[in-house]
Tab-separated table of N, CA and C in Angstrom:
chain	number	residue	atom	x	y	z
E	1	ARG	N	8.988	23.527	0.795
E	1	ARG	CA	8.842	24.204	2.060
E	1	ARG	C	7.736	23.529	2.846
E	2	LEU	N	7.970	23.338	4.136
E	2	LEU	CA	7.020	22.647	4.998
E	2	LEU	C	6.836	23.462	6.262
E	3	LYS	N	5.604	23.676	6.675
E	3	LYS	CA	5.299	24.414	7.901
E	3	LYS	C	4.367	23.555	8.727
E	4	GLU	N	4.781	23.221	9.963
E	4	GLU	CA	3.959	22.401	10.839
E	4	GLU	C	3.419	23.240	11.983
E	5	SER	N	2.216	22.929	12.384
E	5	SER	CA	1.622	23.653	13.495
E	5	SER	C	0.691	22.710	14.245
E	6	PRO	N	0.674	22.618	15.538
E	6	PRO	CA	1.629	23.229	16.456
E	6	PRO	C	2.912	22.406	16.521
E	7	GLY	N	4.001	23.039	16.827
E	7	GLY	CA	5.277	22.359	16.965
E	7	GLY	C	5.415	21.777	18.358
E	8	ILE	N	6.461	20.989	18.567
E	8	ILE	CA	6.677	20.347	19.867
E	8	ILE	C	6.901	21.378	20.959
E	9	SER	N	7.633	22.443	20.646
E	9	SER	CA	7.948	23.446	21.653
E	9	SER	C	6.895	24.557	21.719
E	10	GLY	N	5.799	24.400	20.992
E	10	GLY	CA	4.754	25.412	21.003
E	10	GLY	C	4.783	26.298	19.774
E	11	THR	N	5.907	26.339	19.078
E	11	THR	CA	6.000	27.086	17.822
E	11	THR	C	6.586	26.172	16.764
E	12	SER	N	6.321	26.483	15.533
E	12	SER	CA	6.770	25.609	14.455
E	12	SER	C	8.075	26.125	13.857
E	13	GLY	N	8.771	25.238	13.170
E	13	GLY	CA	10.000	25.598	12.485
E	13	GLY	C	9.789	25.568	10.983
E	14	ASP	N	10.760	26.061	10.248
E	14	ASP	CA	10.705	26.050	8.784
E	14	ASP	C	11.561	24.905	8.270
E	15	SER	N	11.022	24.139	7.330
E	15	SER	CA	11.754	23.026	6.736
E	15	SER	C	11.847	23.228	5.236
E	16	ASN	N	13.001	22.851	4.671
E	16	ASN	CA	13.223	22.945	3.236
E	16	ASN	C	13.770	21.624	2.733
E	17	VAL	N	13.354	21.252	1.525
E	17	VAL	CA	13.867	20.065	0.857
E	17	VAL	C	14.332	20.500	-0.525
E	18	THR	N	15.594	20.200	-0.852
E	18	THR	CA	16.152	20.509	-2.160
E	18	THR	C	16.651	19.219	-2.780
E	19	MET	N	16.208	18.930	-4.005
E	19	MET	CA	16.597	17.691	-4.683
E	19	MET	C	17.012	17.997	-6.118
E	20	PHE	N	18.140	17.392	-6.543
E	20	PHE	CA	18.604	17.488	-7.919
E	20	PHE	C	18.970	16.086	-8.394
E	21	LYS	N	18.664	15.792	-9.657
E	21	LYS	CA	19.059	14.517	-10.238
E	21	LYS	C	19.434	14.743	-11.694
E	22	VAL	N	20.597	14.213	-12.068
E	22	VAL	CA	21.078	14.287	-13.441
E	22	VAL	C	21.380	12.852	-13.868
E	23	TYR	N	20.913	12.470	-15.027
E	23	TYR	CA	21.155	11.109	-15.488
E	23	TYR	C	21.398	11.103	-16.990
E	24	GLY	N	22.038	10.042	-17.456
E	24	GLY	CA	22.322	9.918	-18.880
E	24	GLY	C	22.402	8.470	-19.309
E	25	LEU	N	22.263	8.266	-20.613
E	25	LEU	CA	22.303	6.943	-21.206
E	25	LEU	C	23.112	7.055	-22.494
E	26	LYS	N	24.143	6.216	-22.644
E	26	LYS	CA	25.036	6.274	-23.805
E	26	LYS	C	25.102	4.899	-24.467
E	27	LYS	N	24.887	4.876	-25.782
E	27	LYS	CA	24.956	3.614	-26.515
E	27	LYS	C	26.416	3.173	-26.595
E	28	PHE	N	26.684	1.922	-26.170
E	28	PHE	CA	28.029	1.372	-26.165
E	28	PHE	C	28.224	0.416	-27.343
E	29	GLN	N	27.282	-0.498	-27.517
E	29	GLN	CA	27.264	-1.418	-28.662
E	29	GLN	C	25.823	-1.533	-29.134
E	30	GLU	N	25.546	-2.492	-30.005
E	30	GLU	CA	24.214	-2.594	-30.613
E	30	GLU	C	23.097	-2.692	-29.587
E	31	ASN	N	23.206	-3.569	-28.588
E	31	ASN	CA	22.158	-3.746	-27.592
E	31	ASN	C	22.591	-3.344	-26.185
E	32	ILE	N	23.766	-2.768	-26.049
E	32	ILE	CA	24.306	-2.448	-24.725
E	32	ILE	C	24.416	-0.935	-24.563
E	33	TYR	N	23.868	-0.460	-23.454
E	33	TYR	CA	23.915	0.965	-23.138
E	33	TYR	C	24.529	1.143	-21.754
E	34	LEU	N	25.316	2.181	-21.582
E	34	LEU	CA	25.870	2.545	-20.286
E	34	LEU	C	25.012	3.654	-19.697
E	35	SER	N	24.727	3.552	-18.419
E	35	SER	CA	23.888	4.563	-17.783
E	35	SER	C	24.567	5.074	-16.515
E	36	GLY	N	24.234	6.289	-16.152
E	36	GLY	CA	24.771	6.890	-14.940
E	36	GLY	C	23.817	7.939	-14.403
E	37	ALA	N	23.882	8.157	-13.092
E	37	ALA	CA	23.008	9.149	-12.453
E	37	ALA	C	23.718	9.744	-11.245
E	38	ILE	N	23.482	11.016	-11.026
E	38	ILE	CA	23.966	11.725	-9.848
E	38	ILE	C	22.746	12.305	-9.146
E	39	THR	N	22.598	11.994	-7.861
E	39	THR	CA	21.470	12.488	-7.072
E	39	THR	C	21.995	13.260	-5.873
E	40	TYR	N	21.427	14.444	-5.647
E	40	TYR	CA	21.797	15.270	-4.492
E	40	TYR	C	20.524	15.671	-3.766
E	41	ASP	N	20.443	15.387	-2.466
E	41	ASP	CA	19.293	15.753	-1.636
E	41	ASP	C	19.787	16.541	-0.433
E	42	LEU	N	19.064	17.592	-0.088
E	42	LEU	CA	19.369	18.380	1.105
E	42	LEU	C	18.066	18.616	1.858
E	43	TYR	N	18.035	18.155	3.105
E	43	TYR	CA	16.894	18.361	3.991
E	43	TYR	C	17.375	19.258	5.132
E	44	SER	N	16.720	20.394	5.349
E	44	SER	CA	17.139	21.290	6.426
E	44	SER	C	15.923	21.850	7.153
E	45	THR	N	16.106	22.075	8.447
E	45	THR	CA	15.050	22.599	9.305
E	45	THR	C	15.657	23.599	10.271
E	46	SER	N	14.964	24.697	10.483
E	46	SER	CA	15.361	25.650	11.525
E	46	SER	C	14.230	25.716	12.544
E	47	PHE	N	14.598	25.632	13.811
E	47	PHE	CA	13.630	25.609	14.894
E	47	PHE	C	13.520	26.995	15.514
E	48	ASP	N	12.293	27.391	15.885
E	48	ASP	CA	12.068	28.718	16.467
E	48	ASP	C	12.536	28.787	17.917
E	49	ASN	N	12.040	27.922	18.766
E	49	ASN	CA	12.388	27.934	20.192
E	49	ASN	C	13.096	26.642	20.559
E	50	ALA	N	14.257	26.448	19.988
E	50	ALA	CA	14.984	25.200	20.213
E	50	ALA	C	15.742	25.245	21.525
E	51	ILE	N	15.745	24.137	22.222
E	51	ILE	CA	16.474	24.032	23.483
E	51	ILE	C	17.899	23.543	23.227
E	52	THR	N	18.059	22.537	22.378
E	52	THR	CA	19.384	21.960	22.154
E	52	THR	C	20.011	22.346	20.816
E	53	ALA	N	19.226	22.581	19.776
E	53	ALA	CA	19.772	22.921	18.464
E	53	ALA	C	18.832	23.890	17.762
E	54	SER	N	19.409	24.805	16.984
E	54	SER	CA	18.574	25.757	16.263
E	54	SER	C	18.363	25.347	14.809
E	55	THR	N	19.250	24.521	14.276
E	55	THR	CA	19.095	24.032	12.905
E	55	THR	C	19.479	22.557	12.831
E	56	LEU	N	18.962	21.912	11.809
E	56	LEU	CA	19.266	20.515	11.551
E	56	LEU	C	19.293	20.333	10.037
E	57	SER	N	20.308	19.649	9.531
E	57	SER	CA	20.356	19.402	8.092
E	57	SER	C	20.940	18.027	7.817
E	58	GLN	N	20.545	17.479	6.678
E	58	GLN	CA	21.041	16.182	6.233
E	58	GLN	C	21.267	16.273	4.736
E	59	ARG	N	22.455	15.867	4.299
E	59	ARG	CA	22.788	15.868	2.880
E	59	ARG	C	23.001	14.438	2.415
E	60	GLN	N	22.623	14.194	1.166
E	60	GLN	CA	22.787	12.872	0.585
E	60	GLN	C	23.274	13.051	-0.850
E	61	PHE	N	24.363	12.392	-1.205
E	61	PHE	CA	24.944	12.462	-2.541
E	61	PHE	C	25.146	11.030	-3.035
E	62	ILE	N	24.518	10.681	-4.153
E	62	ILE	CA	24.546	9.311	-4.651
E	62	ILE	C	25.030	9.302	-6.101
E	63	LEU	N	25.971	8.395	-6.405
E	63	LEU	CA	26.424	8.144	-7.769
E	63	LEU	C	25.984	6.740	-8.166
E	64	ASN	N	25.341	6.621	-9.301
E	64	ASN	CA	24.900	5.318	-9.807
E	64	ASN	C	25.461	5.104	-11.208
E	65	PHE	N	25.975	3.912	-11.456
E	65	PHE	CA	26.436	3.532	-12.780
E	65	PHE	C	25.865	2.161	-13.102
E	66	GLY	N	25.571	1.931	-14.373
E	66	GLY	CA	25.014	0.647	-14.730
E	66	GLY	C	25.177	0.334	-16.208
E	67	VAL	N	24.875	-0.911	-16.531
E	67	VAL	CA	24.900	-1.385	-17.905
E	67	VAL	C	23.511	-1.934	-18.215
E	68	ASN	N	22.927	-1.494	-19.315
E	68	ASN	CA	21.608	-1.945	-19.734
E	68	ASN	C	21.760	-2.770	-21.010
E	69	TYR	N	21.133	-3.918	-21.019
E	69	TYR	CA	21.104	-4.768	-22.215
E	69	TYR	C	19.674	-4.844	-22.708
E	70	PHE	N	19.455	-4.462	-23.943
E	70	PHE	CA	18.114	-4.487	-24.544
E	70	PHE	C	18.029	-5.642	-25.542
E	71	PHE	N	16.986	-6.455	-25.417
E	71	PHE	CA	16.791	-7.615	-26.297
E	71	PHE	C	16.260	-7.180	-27.639
């Protein structure tokens, strides 16, 4: 949660950031591992005295896959 003061319009808005990350590592062979991750981010803001918009949000969803080789 983020609260700014003073805001551009004279009053501040409320901002929220929500983040989740899940990851895993699985042994495939003797020195080779498979890895994966899922990341979800949500940034949202509500404005008190907005002229053009009362809320703003941005979502981000990322999938990562990889192969790790250990010596």
